[in-house]
PDB file of C-alpha atoms in Angstrom:
ATOM      1  CA  UNK A  25      17.664  -3.574 -13.685  1.00  0.00           C
ATOM      2  CA  UNK A  26      14.433  -5.568 -14.126  1.00  0.00           C
ATOM      3  CA  UNK A  27      13.019  -8.322 -11.953  1.00  0.00           C
ATOM      4  CA  UNK A  28      14.978 -11.049 -13.740  1.00  0.00           C
ATOM      5  CA  UNK A  29      18.134  -8.987 -12.982  1.00  0.00           C
ATOM      6  CA  UNK A  30      17.601  -9.388  -9.251  1.00  0.00           C
ATOM      7  CA  UNK A  31      18.839 -12.972  -9.426  1.00  0.00           C
ATOM      8  CA  UNK A  32      21.801 -11.759 -11.389  1.00  0.00           C
ATOM      9  CA  UNK A  33      22.560  -9.340  -8.556  1.00  0.00           C
ATOM     10  CA  UNK A  34      23.139 -12.315  -6.274  1.00  0.00           C
ATOM     11  CA  UNK A  35      26.941 -12.096  -6.712  1.00  0.00           C
ATOM     12  CA  UNK A  36      26.752  -8.824  -4.738  1.00  0.00           C
ATOM     13  CA  UNK A  37      25.332 -10.892  -1.888  1.00  0.00           C
ATOM     14  CA  UNK A  38      28.254 -13.229  -1.685  1.00  0.00           C
ATOM     15  CA  UNK A  39      29.914 -11.144   1.004  1.00  0.00           C
ATOM     16  CA  UNK A  40      26.837 -11.586   3.237  1.00  0.00           C
ATOM     17  CA  UNK A  41      27.001 -14.184   6.021  1.00  0.00           C
ATOM     18  CA  UNK A  42      23.640 -15.570   4.769  1.00  0.00           C
ATOM     19  CA  UNK A  43      25.069 -16.609   1.445  1.00  0.00           C
ATOM     20  CA  UNK A  44      27.517 -19.113   2.956  1.00  0.00           C
ATOM     21  CA  UNK A  45      25.634 -22.379   2.971  1.00  0.00           C
ATOM     22  CA  UNK A  46      22.246 -20.701   2.415  1.00  0.00           C
ATOM     23  CA  UNK A  47      21.629 -22.043  -1.078  1.00  0.00           C
ATOM     24  CA  UNK A  48      20.123 -19.951  -3.808  1.00  0.00           C
ATOM     25  CA  UNK A  49      18.901 -16.362  -3.662  1.00  0.00           C
ATOM     26  CA  UNK A  50      15.120 -16.421  -3.954  1.00  0.00           C
ATOM     27  CA  UNK A  51      13.581 -13.136  -5.186  1.00  0.00           C
ATOM     28  CA  UNK A  52       9.889 -12.650  -5.278  1.00  0.00           C
ATOM     29  CA  UNK A  53       7.600 -14.027  -7.985  1.00  0.00           C
ATOM     30  CA  UNK A  54       4.316 -13.192  -9.647  1.00  0.00           C
ATOM     31  CA  UNK A  55       2.895 -10.401 -11.722  1.00  0.00           C
ATOM     32  CA  UNK A  56       5.631  -7.738 -12.305  1.00  0.00           C
ATOM     33  CA  UNK A  57       2.958  -5.078 -12.785  1.00  0.00           C
ATOM     34  CA  UNK A  58       0.942  -6.101  -9.751  1.00  0.00           C
ATOM     35  CA  UNK A  59      -1.209  -3.609  -7.837  1.00  0.00           C
ATOM     36  CA  UNK A  60      -0.892  -5.927  -4.837  1.00  0.00           C
ATOM     37  CA  UNK A  61       2.268  -7.293  -3.242  1.00  0.00           C
ATOM     38  CA  UNK A  62       2.418  -9.654  -0.280  1.00  0.00           C
ATOM     39  CA  UNK A  63       5.593  -9.736   1.726  1.00  0.00           C
ATOM     40  CA  UNK A  64       6.441 -12.425   4.221  1.00  0.00           C
ATOM     41  CA  UNK A  65       9.365 -13.107   6.555  1.00  0.00           C
ATOM     42  CA  UNK A  66      11.702 -15.638   4.964  1.00  0.00           C
ATOM     43  CA  UNK A  67      11.948 -18.954   3.193  1.00  0.00           C
ATOM     44  CA  UNK A  68      11.152 -22.420   4.302  1.00  0.00           C
ATOM     45  CA  UNK A  69      12.939 -25.544   3.115  1.00  0.00           C
ATOM     46  CA  UNK A  70      10.649 -25.986   0.074  1.00  0.00           C
ATOM     47  CA  UNK A  71      10.966 -22.354  -1.004  1.00  0.00           C
ATOM     48  CA  UNK A  72      14.738 -22.691  -0.821  1.00  0.00           C
ATOM     49  CA  UNK A  73      14.690 -25.822  -3.030  1.00  0.00           C
ATOM     50  CA  UNK A  74      12.090 -24.619  -5.555  1.00  0.00           C
ATOM     51  CA  UNK A  75      13.437 -21.025  -5.737  1.00  0.00           C
ATOM     52  CA  UNK A  76      10.005 -19.297  -5.217  1.00  0.00           C
ATOM     53  CA  UNK A  77       8.407 -17.818  -2.131  1.00  0.00           C
ATOM     54  CA  UNK A  78       5.246 -19.219  -0.593  1.00  0.00           C
ATOM     55  CA  UNK A  79       5.279 -22.747  -2.041  1.00  0.00           C
ATOM     56  CA  UNK A  80       5.438 -24.644   1.278  1.00  0.00           C
ATOM     57  CA  UNK A  81       2.657 -25.400   3.725  1.00  0.00           C
ATOM     58  CA  UNK A  82       2.160 -21.735   4.719  1.00  0.00           C
ATOM     59  CA  UNK A  83       2.191 -20.720   1.033  1.00  0.00           C
ATOM     60  CA  UNK A  84      -0.400 -23.334   0.220  1.00  0.00           C
ATOM     61  CA  UNK A  85      -2.628 -22.011   3.017  1.00  0.00           C
ATOM     62  CA  UNK A  86      -2.074 -18.450   1.750  1.00  0.00           C
ATOM     63  CA  UNK A  87      -3.004 -19.563  -1.773  1.00  0.00           C
ATOM     64  CA  UNK A  88      -6.236 -21.111  -0.639  1.00  0.00           C
ATOM     65  CA  UNK A  89      -7.108 -18.011   1.357  1.00  0.00           C
ATOM     66  CA  UNK A  90      -6.285 -15.764  -1.539  1.00  0.00           C
ATOM     67  CA  UNK A  91      -8.482 -17.911  -3.811  1.00  0.00           C
ATOM     68  CA  UNK A  92     -11.351 -17.668  -1.281  1.00  0.00           C
ATOM     69  CA  UNK A  93     -10.968 -13.862  -1.266  1.00  0.00           C
ATOM     70  CA  UNK A  94     -11.147 -13.752  -5.033  1.00  0.00           C
ATOM     71  CA  UNK A  95      -7.432 -13.285  -5.877  1.00  0.00           C
ATOM     72  CA  UNK A  96      -5.441 -15.311  -8.362  1.00  0.00           C
ATOM     73  CA  UNK A  97      -1.729 -15.881  -7.592  1.00  0.00           C
ATOM     74  CA  UNK A  98      -0.976 -14.700 -11.160  1.00  0.00           C
ATOM     75  CA  UNK A  99      -2.348 -11.188 -10.371  1.00  0.00           C
ATOM     76  CA  UNK A 100      -0.255 -10.552  -7.222  1.00  0.00           C
ATOM     77  CA  UNK A 101       3.457 -10.392  -6.453  1.00  0.00           C
ATOM     78  CA  UNK A 102       4.787 -12.458  -3.603  1.00  0.00           C
ATOM     79  CA  UNK A 103       8.101 -11.630  -1.872  1.00  0.00           C
ATOM     80  CA  UNK A 104       9.945 -12.123   1.398  1.00  0.00           C
ATOM     81  CA  UNK A 105      12.034  -9.899   3.578  1.00  0.00           C
ATOM     82  CA  UNK A 106      15.012 -12.329   3.645  1.00  0.00           C
ATOM     83  CA  UNK A 107      15.978 -13.719   0.267  1.00  0.00           C
ATOM     84  CA  UNK A 108      18.040 -16.763   1.358  1.00  0.00           C
ATOM     85  CA  UNK A 109      16.930 -19.737   3.413  1.00  0.00           C
ATOM     86  CA  UNK A 110      18.208 -19.454   6.957  1.00  0.00           C
ATOM     87  CA  UNK A 111      19.719 -22.625   8.386  1.00  0.00           C
ATOM     88  CA  UNK A 112      17.412 -24.456  10.786  1.00  0.00           C
ATOM     89  CA  UNK A 113      14.432 -22.138   9.981  1.00  0.00           C
ATOM     90  CA  UNK A 114      15.822 -19.594  12.484  1.00  0.00           C
ATOM     91  CA  UNK A 115      14.327 -16.146  12.822  1.00  0.00           C
ATOM     92  CA  UNK A 116      16.316 -13.555  10.773  1.00  0.00           C
ATOM     93  CA  UNK A 117      18.602 -11.262  12.747  1.00  0.00           C
ATOM     94  CA  UNK A 118      18.482  -7.561  12.151  1.00  0.00           C
ATOM     95  CA  UNK A 119      21.798  -7.727  10.213  1.00  0.00           C
ATOM     96  CA  UNK A 120      20.321 -10.354   7.911  1.00  0.00           C
ATOM     97  CA  UNK A 121      17.226  -8.258   7.310  1.00  0.00           C
ATOM     98  CA  UNK A 122      19.339  -5.187   6.545  1.00  0.00           C
ATOM     99  CA  UNK A 123      21.540  -7.256   4.174  1.00  0.00           C
ATOM    100  CA  UNK A 124      18.447  -8.212   2.166  1.00  0.00           C
ATOM    101  CA  UNK A 125      16.695  -4.821   2.395  1.00  0.00           C
ATOM    102  CA  UNK A 126      18.174  -3.453  -0.886  1.00  0.00           C
ATOM    103  CA  UNK A 127      16.796  -6.401  -2.903  1.00  0.00           C
ATOM    104  CA  UNK A 128      13.302  -5.950  -1.391  1.00  0.00           C
ATOM    105  CA  UNK A 129      13.477  -2.238  -2.046  1.00  0.00           C
ATOM    106  CA  UNK A 130      14.444  -2.982  -5.664  1.00  0.00           C
ATOM    107  CA  UNK A 131      11.481  -5.305  -6.028  1.00  0.00           C
ATOM    108  CA  UNK A 132       9.098  -2.668  -4.663  1.00  0.00           C
ATOM    109  CA  UNK A 133      10.575  -0.070  -6.987  1.00  0.00           C
ATOM    110  CA  UNK A 134      10.266  -2.295  -9.990  1.00  0.00           C
ATOM    111  CA  UNK A 135       6.794  -3.699  -9.286  1.00  0.00           C
ATOM    112  CA  UNK A 136       5.433  -0.368  -7.924  1.00  0.00           C
ATOM    113  CA  UNK A 137       2.486  -1.882  -6.052  1.00  0.00           C
ATOM    114  CA  UNK A 138      -0.199   0.363  -4.661  1.00  0.00           C
ATOM    115  CA  UNK A 139      -0.924  -2.046  -1.798  1.00  0.00           C
ATOM    116  CA  UNK A 140       1.522  -4.173   0.207  1.00  0.00           C
ATOM    117  CA  UNK A 141       0.252  -6.765   2.677  1.00  0.00           C
ATOM    118  CA  UNK A 142       2.765  -7.244   5.436  1.00  0.00           C
ATOM    119  CA  UNK A 143       2.521 -10.910   6.426  1.00  0.00           C
ATOM    120  CA  UNK A 144       3.702 -11.179  10.016  1.00  0.00           C
ATOM    121  CA  UNK A 145       5.650  -9.185  12.561  1.00  0.00           C
ATOM    122  CA  UNK A 146       8.983  -9.012  10.706  1.00  0.00           C
ATOM    123  CA  UNK A 147       7.397  -7.663   7.484  1.00  0.00           C
ATOM    124  CA  UNK A 148       5.360  -5.191   9.557  1.00  0.00           C
ATOM    125  CA  UNK A 149       8.425  -3.936  11.437  1.00  0.00           C
ATOM    126  CA  UNK A 150      10.594  -3.825   8.338  1.00  0.00           C
ATOM    127  CA  UNK A 151       8.120  -2.045   5.988  1.00  0.00           C
ATOM    128  CA  UNK A 152       5.893  -0.034   8.299  1.00  0.00           C
ATOM    129  CA  UNK A 153       7.781   0.870  11.543  1.00  0.00           C
ATOM    130  CA  UNK A 154      10.640  -0.764  13.486  1.00  0.00           C
ATOM    131  CA  UNK A 155       8.719  -1.058  16.760  1.00  0.00           C
ATOM    132  CA  UNK A 156       5.373  -1.992  15.236  1.00  0.00           C
ATOM    133  CA  UNK A 157       3.302  -4.823  16.542  1.00  0.00           C
ATOM    134  CA  UNK A 158       1.380  -6.874  13.976  1.00  0.00           C
ATOM    135  CA  UNK A 159      -1.184  -7.751  16.612  1.00  0.00           C
ATOM    136  CA  UNK A 160      -1.922  -4.058  17.296  1.00  0.00           C
ATOM    137  CA  UNK A 161      -1.798  -2.920  13.646  1.00  0.00           C
ATOM    138  CA  UNK A 162      -3.460  -5.964  12.072  1.00  0.00           C
ATOM    139  CA  UNK A 163      -6.262  -4.991   9.727  1.00  0.00           C
ATOM    140  CA  UNK A 164      -5.445  -1.284   9.796  1.00  0.00           C
ATOM    141  CA  UNK A 165      -4.438   0.572   6.664  1.00  0.00           C
ATOM    142  CA  UNK A 166      -1.204   2.608   6.896  1.00  0.00           C
ATOM    143  CA  UNK A 167      -0.101   4.901   4.140  1.00  0.00           C
ATOM    144  CA  UNK A 168       3.649   5.499   3.748  1.00  0.00           C
ATOM    145  CA  UNK A 169       5.570   6.827   0.735  1.00  0.00           C
ATOM    146  CA  UNK A 170       2.471   6.570  -1.513  1.00  0.00           C
ATOM    147  CA  UNK A 171       1.892   2.868  -0.752  1.00  0.00           C
ATOM    148  CA  UNK A 172      -0.974   1.506   1.314  1.00  0.00           C
ATOM    149  CA  UNK A 173       0.173  -1.176   3.811  1.00  0.00           C
ATOM    150  CA  UNK A 174      -2.092  -3.725   5.492  1.00  0.00           C
ATOM    151  CA  UNK A 175      -0.350  -5.646   8.327  1.00  0.00           C
ATOM    152  CA  UNK A 176      -1.813  -9.044   9.155  1.00  0.00           C
ATOM    153  CA  UNK A 177      -0.758 -12.430  10.415  1.00  0.00           C
ATOM    154  CA  UNK A 178       1.698 -14.654   8.459  1.00  0.00           C
ATOM    155  CA  UNK A 179       0.040 -17.825   7.286  1.00  0.00           C
ATOM    156  CA  UNK A 180       2.672 -19.882   9.183  1.00  0.00           C
ATOM    157  CA  UNK A 181       1.193 -18.398  12.404  1.00  0.00           C
ATOM    158  CA  UNK A 182      -2.177 -19.736  11.330  1.00  0.00           C
ATOM    159  CA  UNK A 183      -0.767 -23.242  10.954  1.00  0.00           C
ATOM    160  CA  UNK A 184       0.248 -23.005  14.599  1.00  0.00           C
ATOM    161  CA  UNK A 185      -2.892 -21.165  15.826  1.00  0.00           C
ATOM    162  CA  UNK A 186      -6.030 -21.891  13.781  1.00  0.00           C
ATOM    163  CA  UNK A 187      -7.963 -19.428  15.936  1.00  0.00           C
ATOM    164  CA  UNK A 188      -6.354 -16.565  13.946  1.00  0.00           C
ATOM    165  CA  UNK A 189      -7.812 -17.737  10.642  1.00  0.00           C
ATOM    166  CA  UNK A 190     -11.042 -15.700  10.922  1.00  0.00           C
ATOM    167  CA  UNK A 191      -8.881 -12.536  11.588  1.00  0.00           C
ATOM    168  CA  UNK A 192      -6.865 -13.063   8.389  1.00  0.00           C
ATOM    169  CA  UNK A 193     -10.062 -13.778   6.483  1.00  0.00           C
ATOM    170  CA  UNK A 194     -11.420 -10.420   7.794  1.00  0.00           C
ATOM    171  CA  UNK A 195      -8.243  -8.699   6.654  1.00  0.00           C
ATOM    172  CA  UNK A 196      -8.510 -10.319   3.195  1.00  0.00           C
ATOM    173  CA  UNK A 197     -12.101  -9.057   2.859  1.00  0.00           C
ATOM    174  CA  UNK A 198     -10.870  -5.510   3.558  1.00  0.00           C
ATOM    175  CA  UNK A 199      -8.084  -6.033   1.109  1.00  0.00           C
ATOM    176  CA  UNK A 200     -10.475  -7.334  -1.558  1.00  0.00           C
ATOM    177  CA  UNK A 201     -12.674  -4.261  -1.188  1.00  0.00           C
ATOM    178  CA  UNK A 202      -9.766  -1.900  -1.454  1.00  0.00           C
ATOM    179  CA  UNK A 203      -8.263  -3.812  -4.360  1.00  0.00           C
ATOM    180  CA  UNK A 204     -11.558  -3.761  -6.251  1.00  0.00           C
ATOM    181  CA  UNK A 205     -11.841   0.004  -5.657  1.00  0.00           C
ATOM    182  CA  UNK A 206      -8.319   0.548  -7.034  1.00  0.00           C
ATOM    183  CA  UNK A 207      -8.655  -1.988  -9.795  1.00  0.00           C
ATOM    184  CA  UNK A 208     -11.985  -0.856 -11.158  1.00  0.00           C
ATOM    185  CA  UNK A 209     -11.620   2.788 -10.157  1.00  0.00           C
ATOM    186  CA  UNK A 210     -15.383   2.857  -9.597  1.00  0.00           C
ATOM    187  CA  UNK A 211     -15.176   3.719  -5.948  1.00  0.00           C
ATOM    188  CA  UNK A 212     -13.157   6.284  -3.997  1.00  0.00           C
ATOM    189  CA  UNK A 213     -10.522   4.415  -2.042  1.00  0.00           C
ATOM    190  CA  UNK A 214     -10.398   5.611   1.540  1.00  0.00           C
ATOM    191  CA  UNK A 215      -7.910   4.330   4.054  1.00  0.00           C
TER     192      UNK A 215
END
């Protein structure tokens, strides 16, 4: 299966409670050969309508911050833990996260990123460790299964608490340095 086949896999999701009334399945988008993948929690109303992650207010803020850090959206891959929009913007339950986990795992296997930025607590707990705290791990590199993870705040949290913006900017500077080291292969990458 390739990335376009992920949407075709949506009939397998029809037995999931999320699929009833959830609208369309929204896989990640971006560069299918990206070194860098950013993974968020779930989908807002706009993402559910458009069919792409990170196109709402939080996504626009993330886009501006990525631009400021020297990244183009076209060079990264953006995904979410939960692939269907949850009614009422509710937090995903563990069963909903587990139902979507195979699709995220397939995206990671197909893109094969070297770096994954975990945007928020749910992405950090899902991808790094079940009991992990994004506040404690924010800005720290974690290597797991040959991938380097960088937990940080979700841009939606920054919309609610602007005081966290400098912390995410700091994390994006760390990310940029690591990405350049990987991308140019001129520096030894140390985590």
